Amino acid sequence: MRETALPPPAPRPLEVAFPWALALLAAVCYAAISLYRHNHFGSNAFDLGVQDQTVWGYSQLRMIPNTVAMIPNLLGDHFHPILMAIAPLYWIWSDARVLLLAQAALLAVAGIPIFWWAKPRLGLWPAILFMCAYLSFWGVLSGVVFDFHHIAFAVPAVSFALYAVLTRNDRLFWAMLAVGLLTRENVALTFAAIGIYIVLVQRRWRFGLLVAGLCSAWFILVVDVVIPAFGGSSYRHWSYDALGPGPGAALLTVFRRPRYALELLFDNRIKLKLWGGLLGAWIFLPVLSPVFLVAIPSLLERLWSSNPLLWTASFDYSLVIAPILAFAAIDTVRRIRPLLADRLRRTGTTVISVAAVLAGGILSFGIVQPLADLRLTPSGQQAAAIQSCLGVISASASVSASSVLVPHLSHRDRIYLLATSTDADFVAINLTTDLQQYPAAAGPLRSTIANLQAAGYGVACSRGTTVVLHRGAGSSTLSPELAAFMAGG
């Protein structure tokens, strides 16, 4: 009699709930980090203030000029209409911190598909460990600790899209593709790479070529037509001068001088450190998996760039690649398992998973240390003094402000960086953070304050190292710290 195959056992309720609980815990931790930094005036005009002003405009059903970035429409900088999805949350709480909370949730939720895919292939504990490795990855923490960036939407989109491709769930994939394409123009290249993976690895030629072709065409359309239409000028983020003055010249360089293009990926110590940080956090497992193909656009975008900021471990630049590396590492372990003796498979898989968590933890908390940025924020007492001064600024007034003050004042039609305008109704300056970021700015700041007072701006508030000047207001005394600074101290 032929034996009937039994269906796999249903997952236990705790196993179903565990990834959600872990994601919730991570979201709470991410939110606490972001809110602490913002409340202590550690966030900046770029990127929180810039995007908060635009989303505030969306919440009022308006597309307003972005005066922080000095552009007619922020869609003319990067194409991210997905930000409109956050606007209704401003009807509940109209505050820049809504963006920080949304980012925390998005980055945490991106870990769930990693667990889902690892669990049936590696077991419960390796799945938990790899999800923890993603959630504590320094690239994710660097994004958490630096303001808000619209690229956060792409992280769960890419994570769920990879899960959908690997499990052949095409409906889920198309939904995630739509989210990704509305997040930022260059995310289309990552999804095009997923299409190439589908062609080369899964041998689904029509589906893969359709995805790759659609994403490539979308990228060209958005960069050459849509963004210039919104911004009033050509695309502003070409930084690949080492390859050529434009995309066409760069492609010719890559084809004619492939060795040079390859060497450009490793031509200085900062880039080598980035390679070590990205791959070392996963004990170099991702490079043994074909899933690593999906990471290539993110790597080329950064390492071919002439902008050295893109080579560093800071900011949001490692967010999109984070779930890709996690899936690639899991795929490598999945491929290694059959090579192990039966009695070693479970133990070996767990040991490798633990090693990945430990390596990532050492890099996140011992070497890269993105959370060390929190130590640079003003104290609670200083933050309270700054906030009390900002309270004198009326909601409808135009404001020119120091970078760290902008995201606390960006719910208005006209909010400017101090360096771009000193002709607003109010001017808000915080010396501590300005001089911490730009030590050579002491002289220009003295001149700015003196010139504004001479032009009829009075002191509306001055506490500690913060001053708010108001056009036409009666003069009042500067704080002792500011008076000493103006006297050359």
CSV table of C-alpha atoms in Angstrom, one decimal:
chain,number,residue,atom,x,y,z
A,1,MET,CA,0.0,0.0,0.0
A,2,ARG,CA,1.4,3.4,-1.0
A,3,GLU,CA,2.1,5.7,2.0
A,4,THR,CA,0.5,9.1,1.9
A,5,ALA,CA,2.7,12.1,2.6
A,6,LEU,CA,1.6,13.9,5.7
A,7,PRO,CA,1.3,17.7,5.6
A,8,PRO,CA,3.9,19.6,7.6
A,9,PRO,CA,2.8,20.3,11.2
A,10,ALA,CA,1.1,23.7,11.8
A,11,PRO,CA,3.4,26.2,13.5
A,12,ARG,CA,2.8,26.7,17.2
A,13,PRO,CA,1.1,30.0,18.3
A,14,LEU,CA,4.3,31.1,20.1
A,15,GLU,CA,6.4,30.6,16.9
A,16,VAL,CA,3.9,32.6,14.9
A,17,ALA,CA,3.9,35.5,17.5
A,18,PHE,CA,7.6,35.5,18.1
A,19,PRO,CA,8.9,37.4,15.1
A,20,TRP,CA,6.1,40.0,15.6
A,21,ALA,CA,7.0,40.4,19.2
A,22,LEU,CA,10.7,40.7,18.4
A,23,ALA,CA,9.9,43.3,15.7
A,24,LEU,CA,7.8,45.2,18.2
A,25,LEU,CA,10.6,45.2,20.7
A,26,ALA,CA,13.1,46.5,18.1
A,27,ALA,CA,10.6,49.2,17.0
A,28,VAL,CA,10.3,50.4,20.6
A,29,CYS,CA,14.1,50.5,20.9
A,30,TYR,CA,14.6,52.3,17.6
A,31,ALA,CA,11.9,54.8,18.5
A,32,ALA,CA,13.4,55.5,21.9
A,33,ILE,CA,16.8,56.1,20.3
A,34,SER,CA,15.4,58.5,17.6
A,35,LEU,CA,13.1,60.4,20.0
A,36,TYR,CA,15.9,60.8,22.6
A,37,ARG,CA,18.2,62.2,19.9
A,38,HIS,CA,15.5,64.5,18.5
A,39,ASN,CA,14.3,65.7,21.9
A,40,HIS,CA,17.9,66.5,22.8
A,41,PHE,CA,18.4,68.5,19.6
A,42,GLY,CA,20.5,66.0,17.8
A,43,SER,CA,18.4,65.8,14.6
A,44,ASN,CA,19.1,68.1,11.7
A,45,ALA,CA,17.6,70.0,8.8
A,46,PHE,CA,19.0,67.3,6.5
A,47,ASP,CA,17.2,64.9,6.5
A,48,LEU,CA,14.4,65.3,9.1
A,49,GLY,CA,13.6,69.0,8.7
A,50,VAL,CA,13.6,68.8,4.9
A,51,GLN,CA,11.1,65.8,4.8
A,52,ASP,CA,9.0,67.0,7.7
A,53,GLN,CA,8.2,70.3,5.9
A,54,THR,CA,7.1,68.4,2.8
A,55,VAL,CA,5.0,65.9,4.7
A,56,TRP,CA,3.4,68.7,6.8
A,57,GLY,CA,2.4,70.2,3.5
A,58,TYR,CA,0.9,66.9,2.3
A,59,SER,CA,-1.1,66.7,5.5
A,60,GLN,CA,-2.7,70.0,4.6
A,61,LEU,CA,-3.4,68.6,1.1
A,62,ARG,CA,-0.8,71.0,-0.4
A,63,MET,CA,2.4,70.4,-2.4
A,64,ILE,CA,4.5,73.3,-1.0
A,65,PRO,CA,8.0,74.5,-2.0
A,66,ASN,CA,10.7,73.1,0.2
A,67,THR,CA,12.5,76.1,1.6
A,68,VAL,CA,15.0,74.1,3.6
A,69,ALA,CA,16.3,72.4,0.5
A,70,MET,CA,15.6,75.5,-1.6
A,71,ILE,CA,13.7,73.6,-4.3
A,72,PRO,CA,10.2,74.2,-5.7
A,73,ASN,CA,9.1,70.7,-4.9
A,74,LEU,CA,11.0,68.0,-3.0
A,75,LEU,CA,10.0,65.5,-5.6
A,76,GLY,CA,12.4,67.3,-7.8
A,77,ASP,CA,15.2,66.2,-5.5
A,78,HIS,CA,14.4,62.5,-5.1
A,79,PHE,CA,11.2,60.8,-6.3
A,80,HIS,CA,9.4,59.7,-3.1
A,81,PRO,CA,5.6,60.1,-3.4
A,82,ILE,CA,5.4,57.3,-0.8
A,83,LEU,CA,5.8,60.1,1.8
A,84,MET,CA,2.2,61.0,1.1
A,85,ALA,CA,1.2,57.8,2.9
A,86,ILE,CA,2.5,59.3,6.2
A,87,ALA,CA,0.6,62.5,5.9
A,88,PRO,CA,-2.7,61.3,7.5
A,89,LEU,CA,-0.8,60.4,10.7
A,90,TYR,CA,-0.1,64.2,11.0
A,91,TRP,CA,-3.9,64.6,11.4
A,92,ILE,CA,-3.5,62.7,14.7
A,93,TRP,CA,-0.2,64.2,15.9
A,94,SER,CA,1.3,67.0,13.8
A,95,ASP,CA,4.9,66.6,14.8
A,96,ALA,CA,8.2,65.7,13.1
A,97,ARG,CA,8.5,62.8,15.6
A,98,VAL,CA,5.8,61.0,13.6
A,99,LEU,CA,8.4,60.4,10.9
A,100,LEU,CA,10.8,58.9,13.5
A,101,LEU,CA,8.1,56.6,14.8
A,102,ALA,CA,7.2,55.5,11.3
A,103,GLN,CA,10.8,54.8,10.5
A,104,ALA,CA,11.2,52.7,13.6
A,105,ALA,CA,8.2,50.6,12.6
A,106,LEU,CA,9.3,50.2,9.0
A,107,LEU,CA,12.9,49.1,9.8
A,108,ALA,CA,11.7,46.6,12.5
A,109,VAL,CA,9.0,45.0,10.3
A,110,ALA,CA,11.6,44.3,7.6
A,111,GLY,CA,13.1,41.7,9.9
A,112,ILE,CA,9.9,39.5,9.9
A,113,PRO,CA,10.4,38.0,6.4
A,114,ILE,CA,13.9,37.1,7.3
A,115,PHE,CA,12.5,35.0,10.2
A,116,TRP,CA,9.8,33.5,8.0
A,117,TRP,CA,12.2,32.3,5.4
A,118,ALA,CA,14.9,31.0,7.8
A,119,LYS,CA,12.6,29.1,10.1
A,120,PRO,CA,11.6,26.2,7.8
A,121,ARG,CA,15.1,25.9,6.3
A,122,LEU,CA,17.3,26.3,9.3
A,123,GLY,CA,15.1,25.8,12.4
A,124,LEU,CA,13.6,28.1,15.0
A,125,TRP,CA,16.7,29.3,16.9
A,126,PRO,CA,18.8,30.1,13.7
A,127,ALA,CA,15.8,32.0,12.4
A,128,ILE,CA,15.6,34.0,15.7
A,129,LEU,CA,19.4,34.6,15.6
A,130,PHE,CA,19.4,35.8,12.0
A,131,MET,CA,16.5,38.1,12.6
A,132,CYS,CA,18.4,39.5,15.6
A,133,ALA,CA,21.5,39.9,13.5
A,134,TYR,CA,19.5,42.1,11.1
A,135,LEU,CA,17.8,44.1,13.8
A,136,SER,CA,21.2,44.9,15.5
A,137,PHE,CA,23.2,45.3,12.2
A,138,TRP,CA,25.2,48.5,12.4
A,139,GLY,CA,23.8,49.6,9.0
A,140,VAL,CA,20.3,49.6,10.4
A,141,LEU,CA,21.4,51.3,13.6
A,142,SER,CA,23.2,54.0,11.6
A,143,GLY,CA,19.9,54.8,9.9
A,144,VAL,CA,18.0,54.9,13.2
A,145,VAL,CA,20.4,57.3,14.8
A,146,PHE,CA,20.5,59.7,11.9
A,147,ASP,CA,17.2,61.5,11.5
A,148,PHE,CA,14.5,60.2,9.1
A,149,HIS,CA,14.9,59.2,5.5
A,150,HIS,CA,12.3,58.2,3.0
A,151,ILE,CA,14.5,55.2,2.0
A,152,ALA,CA,13.2,53.5,5.2
A,153,PHE,CA,10.1,52.5,3.2
A,154,ALA,CA,12.3,50.6,0.8
A,155,VAL,CA,13.8,48.3,3.5
A,156,PRO,CA,10.6,46.3,4.2
A,157,ALA,CA,9.7,46.5,0.5
A,158,VAL,CA,13.0,44.8,-0.5
A,159,SER,CA,12.8,42.4,2.4
A,160,PHE,CA,9.2,41.2,1.7
A,161,ALA,CA,10.0,41.2,-2.1
A,162,LEU,CA,12.9,38.9,-1.6
A,163,TYR,CA,10.8,36.6,0.6
A,164,ALA,CA,8.1,36.7,-2.1
A,165,VAL,CA,10.6,35.8,-4.9
A,166,LEU,CA,12.2,33.0,-2.9
A,167,THR,CA,8.8,31.5,-2.0
A,168,ARG,CA,7.4,32.1,-5.5
A,169,ASN,CA,4.6,34.5,-4.2
A,170,ASP,CA,4.3,36.7,-7.2
A,171,ARG,CA,1.3,38.7,-5.9
A,172,LEU,CA,3.2,39.8,-2.8
A,173,PHE,CA,6.2,40.6,-5.0
A,174,TRP,CA,4.2,43.0,-7.3
A,175,ALA,CA,2.8,44.8,-4.3
A,176,MET,CA,6.3,45.3,-2.8
A,177,LEU,CA,7.6,46.4,-6.2
A,178,ALA,CA,5.0,49.1,-6.3
A,179,VAL,CA,6.0,50.4,-2.9
A,180,GLY,CA,9.7,50.3,-3.8
A,181,LEU,CA,9.3,52.3,-7.0
A,182,LEU,CA,7.4,55.0,-5.1
A,183,THR,CA,10.1,55.2,-2.5
A,184,ARG,CA,13.2,56.6,-4.4
A,185,GLU,CA,14.4,56.4,-8.0
A,186,ASN,CA,17.4,54.2,-7.4
A,187,VAL,CA,15.4,51.5,-5.6
A,188,ALA,CA,14.3,50.6,-9.1
A,189,LEU,CA,17.8,49.3,-9.7
A,190,THR,CA,17.7,47.0,-6.7
A,191,PHE,CA,14.4,45.6,-8.0
A,192,ALA,CA,15.9,45.2,-11.5
A,193,ALA,CA,18.7,43.2,-9.9
A,194,ILE,CA,15.9,41.0,-8.3
A,195,GLY,CA,14.6,40.5,-11.9
A,196,ILE,CA,18.1,39.4,-13.0
A,197,TYR,CA,18.2,37.0,-10.1
A,198,ILE,CA,14.9,35.5,-11.2
A,199,VAL,CA,16.3,35.0,-14.7
A,200,LEU,CA,19.7,33.6,-13.7
A,201,VAL,CA,18.8,31.5,-10.7
A,202,GLN,CA,15.2,30.6,-10.9
A,203,ARG,CA,15.1,30.4,-14.7
A,204,ARG,CA,11.8,32.2,-14.9
A,205,TRP,CA,12.9,34.1,-18.0
A,206,ARG,CA,9.7,36.0,-18.9
A,207,PHE,CA,8.9,37.1,-15.4
A,208,GLY,CA,12.5,38.1,-14.6
A,209,LEU,CA,13.0,40.0,-17.8
A,210,LEU,CA,9.7,41.8,-17.3
A,211,VAL,CA,10.7,42.9,-13.9
A,212,ALA,CA,14.2,44.0,-14.9
A,213,GLY,CA,13.0,45.8,-18.0
A,214,LEU,CA,10.1,47.5,-16.2
A,215,CYS,CA,12.4,48.7,-13.4
A,216,SER,CA,15.1,49.9,-15.8
A,217,ALA,CA,12.6,51.9,-17.8
A,218,TRP,CA,11.0,53.4,-14.7
A,219,PHE,CA,14.5,54.5,-13.5
A,220,ILE,CA,15.2,56.3,-16.8
A,221,LEU,CA,11.8,57.9,-16.9
A,222,VAL,CA,12.0,59.2,-13.4
A,223,VAL,CA,15.5,60.5,-13.6
A,224,ASP,CA,15.3,62.0,-17.0
A,225,VAL,CA,11.7,63.3,-17.1
A,226,VAL,CA,9.8,63.2,-13.8
A,227,ILE,CA,12.4,64.6,-11.3
A,228,PRO,CA,13.4,67.5,-13.7
A,229,ALA,CA,9.8,68.3,-14.2
A,230,PHE,CA,9.2,68.8,-10.5
A,231,GLY,CA,12.6,70.3,-9.7
A,232,GLY,CA,12.9,72.7,-12.6
A,233,SER,CA,16.4,71.4,-13.4
A,234,SER,CA,18.2,68.3,-14.5
A,235,TYR,CA,18.9,65.5,-12.0
A,236,ARG,CA,21.2,66.8,-9.3
A,237,HIS,CA,22.7,63.7,-7.8
A,238,TRP,CA,25.2,62.5,-10.4
A,239,SER,CA,28.5,62.0,-8.5
A,240,TYR,CA,30.3,59.5,-10.7
A,241,ASP,CA,32.9,61.8,-12.1
A,242,ALA,CA,35.6,59.0,-12.0
A,243,LEU,CA,33.6,57.1,-14.6
A,244,GLY,CA,32.4,60.0,-16.7
A,245,PRO,CA,30.3,63.2,-16.8
A,246,GLY,CA,27.0,61.4,-17.3
A,247,PRO,CA,25.4,57.9,-17.4
A,248,GLY,CA,26.3,57.3,-21.1
A,249,ALA,CA,29.9,58.1,-20.6
A,250,ALA,CA,30.0,56.1,-17.4
A,251,LEU,CA,28.6,53.0,-19.1
A,252,LEU,CA,31.2,53.3,-21.9
A,253,THR,CA,34.0,53.5,-19.2
A,254,VAL,CA,32.7,50.4,-17.5
A,255,PHE,CA,32.6,48.4,-20.8
A,256,ARG,CA,35.9,49.7,-22.2
A,257,ARG,CA,37.8,49.7,-18.9
A,258,PRO,CA,36.3,47.0,-16.8
A,259,ARG,CA,39.5,46.5,-14.7
A,260,TYR,CA,39.5,50.2,-13.8
A,261,ALA,CA,35.8,50.1,-12.9
A,262,LEU,CA,36.5,47.1,-10.6
A,263,GLU,CA,39.6,48.7,-9.0
A,264,LEU,CA,37.5,51.8,-8.3
A,265,LEU,CA,35.5,49.7,-5.8
A,266,PHE,CA,38.6,49.0,-3.6
A,267,ASP,CA,40.8,52.0,-4.3
A,268,ASN,CA,41.1,53.5,-0.8
A,269,ARG,CA,41.1,52.4,2.9
A,270,ILE,CA,37.6,53.9,3.6
A,271,LYS,CA,36.1,51.7,0.9
A,272,LEU,CA,38.0,48.6,2.2
A,273,LYS,CA,36.6,49.3,5.7
A,274,LEU,CA,33.1,49.5,4.3
A,275,TRP,CA,33.5,46.2,2.5
A,276,GLY,CA,34.8,44.7,5.8
A,277,GLY,CA,32.0,46.1,7.8
A,278,LEU,CA,29.2,45.1,5.5
A,279,LEU,CA,30.4,41.5,4.9
A,280,GLY,CA,32.2,41.0,8.2
A,281,ALA,CA,29.0,41.5,10.1
A,282,TRP,CA,27.7,38.4,8.4
A,283,ILE,CA,31.0,36.5,8.6
A,284,PHE,CA,31.2,36.8,4.8
A,285,LEU,CA,28.4,34.3,4.3
A,286,PRO,CA,26.5,36.5,1.7
A,287,VAL,CA,29.2,36.4,-1.0
A,288,LEU,CA,28.6,32.6,-1.3
A,289,SER,CA,24.9,33.0,-2.2
A,290,PRO,CA,23.5,34.0,-5.6
A,291,VAL,CA,21.1,36.3,-3.6
A,292,PHE,CA,24.1,38.6,-3.2
A,293,LEU,CA,23.5,39.6,-6.9
A,294,VAL,CA,20.6,41.8,-5.5
A,295,ALA,CA,23.1,43.8,-3.4
A,296,ILE,CA,25.3,44.8,-6.4
A,297,PRO,CA,23.4,48.0,-7.4
A,298,SER,CA,23.6,49.3,-3.8
A,299,LEU,CA,27.3,48.6,-3.7
A,300,LEU,CA,28.1,50.1,-7.1
A,301,GLU,CA,26.0,53.2,-6.3
A,302,ARG,CA,28.2,53.9,-3.2
A,303,LEU,CA,31.6,52.7,-4.2
A,304,TRP,CA,31.7,54.2,-7.7
A,305,SER,CA,30.6,57.6,-6.4
A,306,SER,CA,33.0,60.4,-6.0
A,307,ASN,CA,31.2,61.5,-2.8
A,308,PRO,CA,33.3,60.2,0.1
A,309,LEU,CA,30.3,60.4,2.4
A,310,LEU,CA,28.8,57.4,0.6
A,311,TRP,CA,31.8,55.3,1.5
A,312,THR,CA,31.3,55.7,5.2
A,313,ALA,CA,29.4,53.6,7.7
A,314,SER,CA,27.2,56.6,8.7
A,315,PHE,CA,23.7,57.8,7.8
A,316,ASP,CA,21.1,55.8,6.0
A,317,TYR,CA,23.3,54.4,3.2
A,318,SER,CA,23.4,50.8,4.4
A,319,LEU,CA,19.7,50.4,5.1
A,320,VAL,CA,18.5,48.9,1.8
A,321,ILE,CA,21.4,46.4,1.6
A,322,ALA,CA,20.7,45.1,5.2
A,323,PRO,CA,17.9,42.7,4.5
A,324,ILE,CA,19.6,41.5,1.3
A,325,LEU,CA,22.7,40.6,3.2
A,326,ALA,CA,20.6,38.7,5.8
A,327,PHE,CA,18.8,36.7,3.1
A,328,ALA,CA,22.0,35.9,1.3
A,329,ALA,CA,23.7,34.8,4.6
A,330,ILE,CA,20.7,32.5,5.4
A,331,ASP,CA,20.8,31.1,1.8
A,332,THR,CA,24.5,30.3,2.2
A,333,VAL,CA,23.8,28.4,5.4
A,334,ARG,CA,20.9,26.6,3.8
A,335,ARG,CA,23.3,25.4,1.0
A,336,ILE,CA,26.0,24.4,3.5
A,337,ARG,CA,23.7,22.2,5.6
A,338,PRO,CA,23.5,19.2,3.3
A,339,LEU,CA,27.3,19.1,3.2
A,340,LEU,CA,27.4,18.5,7.0
A,341,ALA,CA,27.1,15.1,8.6
A,342,ASP,CA,23.6,14.3,9.9
A,343,ARG,CA,24.5,14.7,13.6
A,344,LEU,CA,26.3,18.1,12.9
A,345,ARG,CA,23.6,19.8,10.8
A,346,ARG,CA,21.6,21.2,13.7
A,347,THR,CA,24.6,22.1,15.8
A,348,GLY,CA,26.6,23.5,12.9
A,349,THR,CA,23.7,25.6,11.8
A,350,THR,CA,23.2,27.1,15.2
A,351,VAL,CA,27.0,27.7,15.7
A,352,ILE,CA,27.1,29.6,12.4
A,353,SER,CA,24.0,31.6,13.3
A,354,VAL,CA,25.5,32.5,16.7
A,355,ALA,CA,28.8,33.5,15.0
A,356,ALA,CA,26.9,35.9,12.7
A,357,VAL,CA,25.1,37.5,15.7
A,358,LEU,CA,28.4,37.9,17.6
A,359,ALA,CA,30.3,39.3,14.6
A,360,GLY,CA,27.5,41.8,13.9
A,361,GLY,CA,27.4,42.7,17.6
A,362,ILE,CA,31.1,43.4,17.8
A,363,LEU,CA,31.0,45.6,14.7
A,364,SER,CA,27.8,47.4,15.8
A,365,PHE,CA,28.7,48.1,19.4
A,366,GLY,CA,32.5,47.7,19.5
A,367,ILE,CA,33.9,49.0,16.2
A,368,VAL,CA,31.4,51.1,14.1
A,369,GLN,CA,29.4,52.2,17.2
A,370,PRO,CA,26.7,54.2,15.5
A,371,LEU,CA,24.9,54.8,18.8
A,372,ALA,CA,28.0,56.8,20.1
A,373,ASP,CA,26.4,59.7,18.3
A,374,LEU,CA,23.9,60.0,21.1
A,375,ARG,CA,26.7,61.2,23.4
A,376,LEU,CA,27.2,64.3,21.3
A,377,THR,CA,23.7,65.7,21.9
A,378,PRO,CA,23.0,68.6,24.4
A,379,SER,CA,22.0,67.7,27.9
A,380,GLY,CA,18.4,67.6,29.1
A,381,GLN,CA,18.9,71.0,30.8
A,382,GLN,CA,20.3,72.6,27.6
A,383,ALA,CA,17.5,71.0,25.5
A,384,ALA,CA,14.9,72.5,27.9
A,385,ALA,CA,16.5,76.0,27.5
A,386,ILE,CA,16.6,75.7,23.8
A,387,GLN,CA,12.9,74.6,23.6
A,388,SER,CA,11.8,77.4,25.9
A,389,CYS,CA,13.4,80.0,23.5
A,390,LEU,CA,11.8,78.4,20.4
A,391,GLY,CA,8.4,78.8,22.1
A,392,VAL,CA,8.5,82.6,21.4
A,393,ILE,CA,8.3,82.0,17.7
A,394,SER,CA,4.8,82.3,16.3
A,395,ALA,CA,3.4,79.4,14.2
A,396,SER,CA,2.9,81.5,11.0
A,397,ALA,CA,6.2,83.4,11.0
A,398,SER,CA,9.1,82.7,8.7
A,399,VAL,CA,12.2,81.5,10.4
A,400,SER,CA,15.9,81.1,9.6
A,401,ALA,CA,17.6,78.7,12.0
A,402,SER,CA,20.6,76.6,12.9
A,403,SER,CA,20.4,73.1,11.4
A,404,VAL,CA,19.5,71.3,14.7
A,405,LEU,CA,16.7,73.8,15.3
A,406,VAL,CA,15.1,73.4,11.8
A,407,PRO,CA,13.2,70.1,12.5
A,408,HIS,CA,11.6,71.6,15.6
A,409,LEU,CA,10.3,74.5,13.5
A,410,SER,CA,9.6,73.0,10.1
A,411,HIS,CA,5.7,73.0,10.2
A,412,ARG,CA,5.5,76.3,8.3
A,413,ASP,CA,5.7,77.5,4.8
A,414,ARG,CA,9.0,79.3,5.2
A,415,ILE,CA,11.8,77.7,7.2
A,416,TYR,CA,15.3,78.3,6.1
A,417,LEU,CA,18.8,77.1,7.1
A,418,LEU,CA,20.7,80.0,8.7
A,419,ALA,CA,23.4,79.7,5.9
A,420,THR,CA,20.8,80.3,3.2
A,421,SER,CA,18.7,83.2,4.6
A,422,THR,CA,18.9,85.8,7.3
A,423,ASP,CA,15.9,87.7,6.1
A,424,ALA,CA,13.1,85.9,8.0
A,425,ASP,CA,10.8,87.2,10.7
A,426,PHE,CA,12.7,85.2,13.3
A,427,VAL,CA,16.3,84.0,13.4
A,428,ALA,CA,17.1,81.1,15.8
A,429,ILE,CA,20.7,80.2,16.6
A,430,ASN,CA,22.2,77.6,18.9
A,431,LEU,CA,26.0,78.1,19.3
A,432,THR,CA,26.7,74.8,21.0
A,433,THR,CA,25.6,72.6,18.1
A,434,ASP,CA,26.7,75.0,15.4
A,435,LEU,CA,30.3,75.1,16.7
A,436,GLN,CA,30.3,71.4,17.4
A,437,GLN,CA,29.5,70.7,13.8
A,438,TYR,CA,31.4,73.6,12.2
A,439,PRO,CA,34.2,74.8,14.6
A,440,ALA,CA,35.4,77.4,12.1
A,441,ALA,CA,31.9,79.1,12.1
A,442,ALA,CA,32.6,81.2,15.2
A,443,GLY,CA,33.6,84.3,13.3
A,444,PRO,CA,30.7,84.1,10.8
A,445,LEU,CA,28.2,83.5,13.6
A,446,ARG,CA,29.4,86.6,15.5
A,447,SER,CA,29.1,88.7,12.3
A,448,THR,CA,25.6,87.3,11.6
A,449,ILE,CA,24.3,88.2,15.1
A,450,ALA,CA,25.9,91.6,15.1
A,451,ASN,CA,24.6,92.4,11.6
A,452,LEU,CA,21.1,91.3,12.4
A,453,GLN,CA,21.0,93.4,15.6
A,454,ALA,CA,22.2,96.4,13.6
A,455,ALA,CA,19.5,95.7,11.0
A,456,GLY,CA,16.7,96.1,13.6
A,457,TYR,CA,16.4,92.6,15.0
A,458,GLY,CA,15.8,92.5,18.8
A,459,VAL,CA,16.5,89.7,21.2
A,460,ALA,CA,13.2,87.8,21.7
A,461,CYS,CA,14.8,85.2,23.9
A,462,SER,CA,18.3,84.3,24.9
A,463,ARG,CA,19.1,81.4,27.3
A,464,GLY,CA,22.5,79.6,27.5
A,465,THR,CA,23.9,79.4,24.0
A,466,THR,CA,20.6,79.9,22.2
A,467,VAL,CA,19.3,83.2,20.9
A,468,VAL,CA,16.1,84.0,19.0
A,469,LEU,CA,16.1,87.3,17.2
A,470,HIS,CA,12.8,89.0,16.1
A,471,ARG,CA,12.6,91.6,13.4
A,472,GLY,CA,11.5,94.9,14.9
A,473,ALA,CA,11.4,93.7,18.5
A,474,GLY,CA,12.8,95.8,21.2
A,475,SER,CA,16.3,94.9,22.2
A,476,SER,CA,16.9,92.8,25.3
A,477,THR,CA,20.0,91.5,26.9
A,478,LEU,CA,21.9,88.5,25.5
A,479,SER,CA,22.6,85.6,28.0
A,480,PRO,CA,26.0,85.7,29.7
A,481,GLU,CA,27.2,82.9,27.5
A,482,LEU,CA,26.2,84.7,24.3
A,483,ALA,CA,27.5,88.1,25.6
A,484,ALA,CA,30.9,86.5,26.2
A,485,PHE,CA,30.8,84.9,22.8
A,486,MET,CA,30.1,88.2,21.1
A,487,ALA,CA,32.9,89.8,23.0
A,488,GLY,CA,35.3,87.2,21.5
A,489,GLY,CA,35.1,84.5,24.2
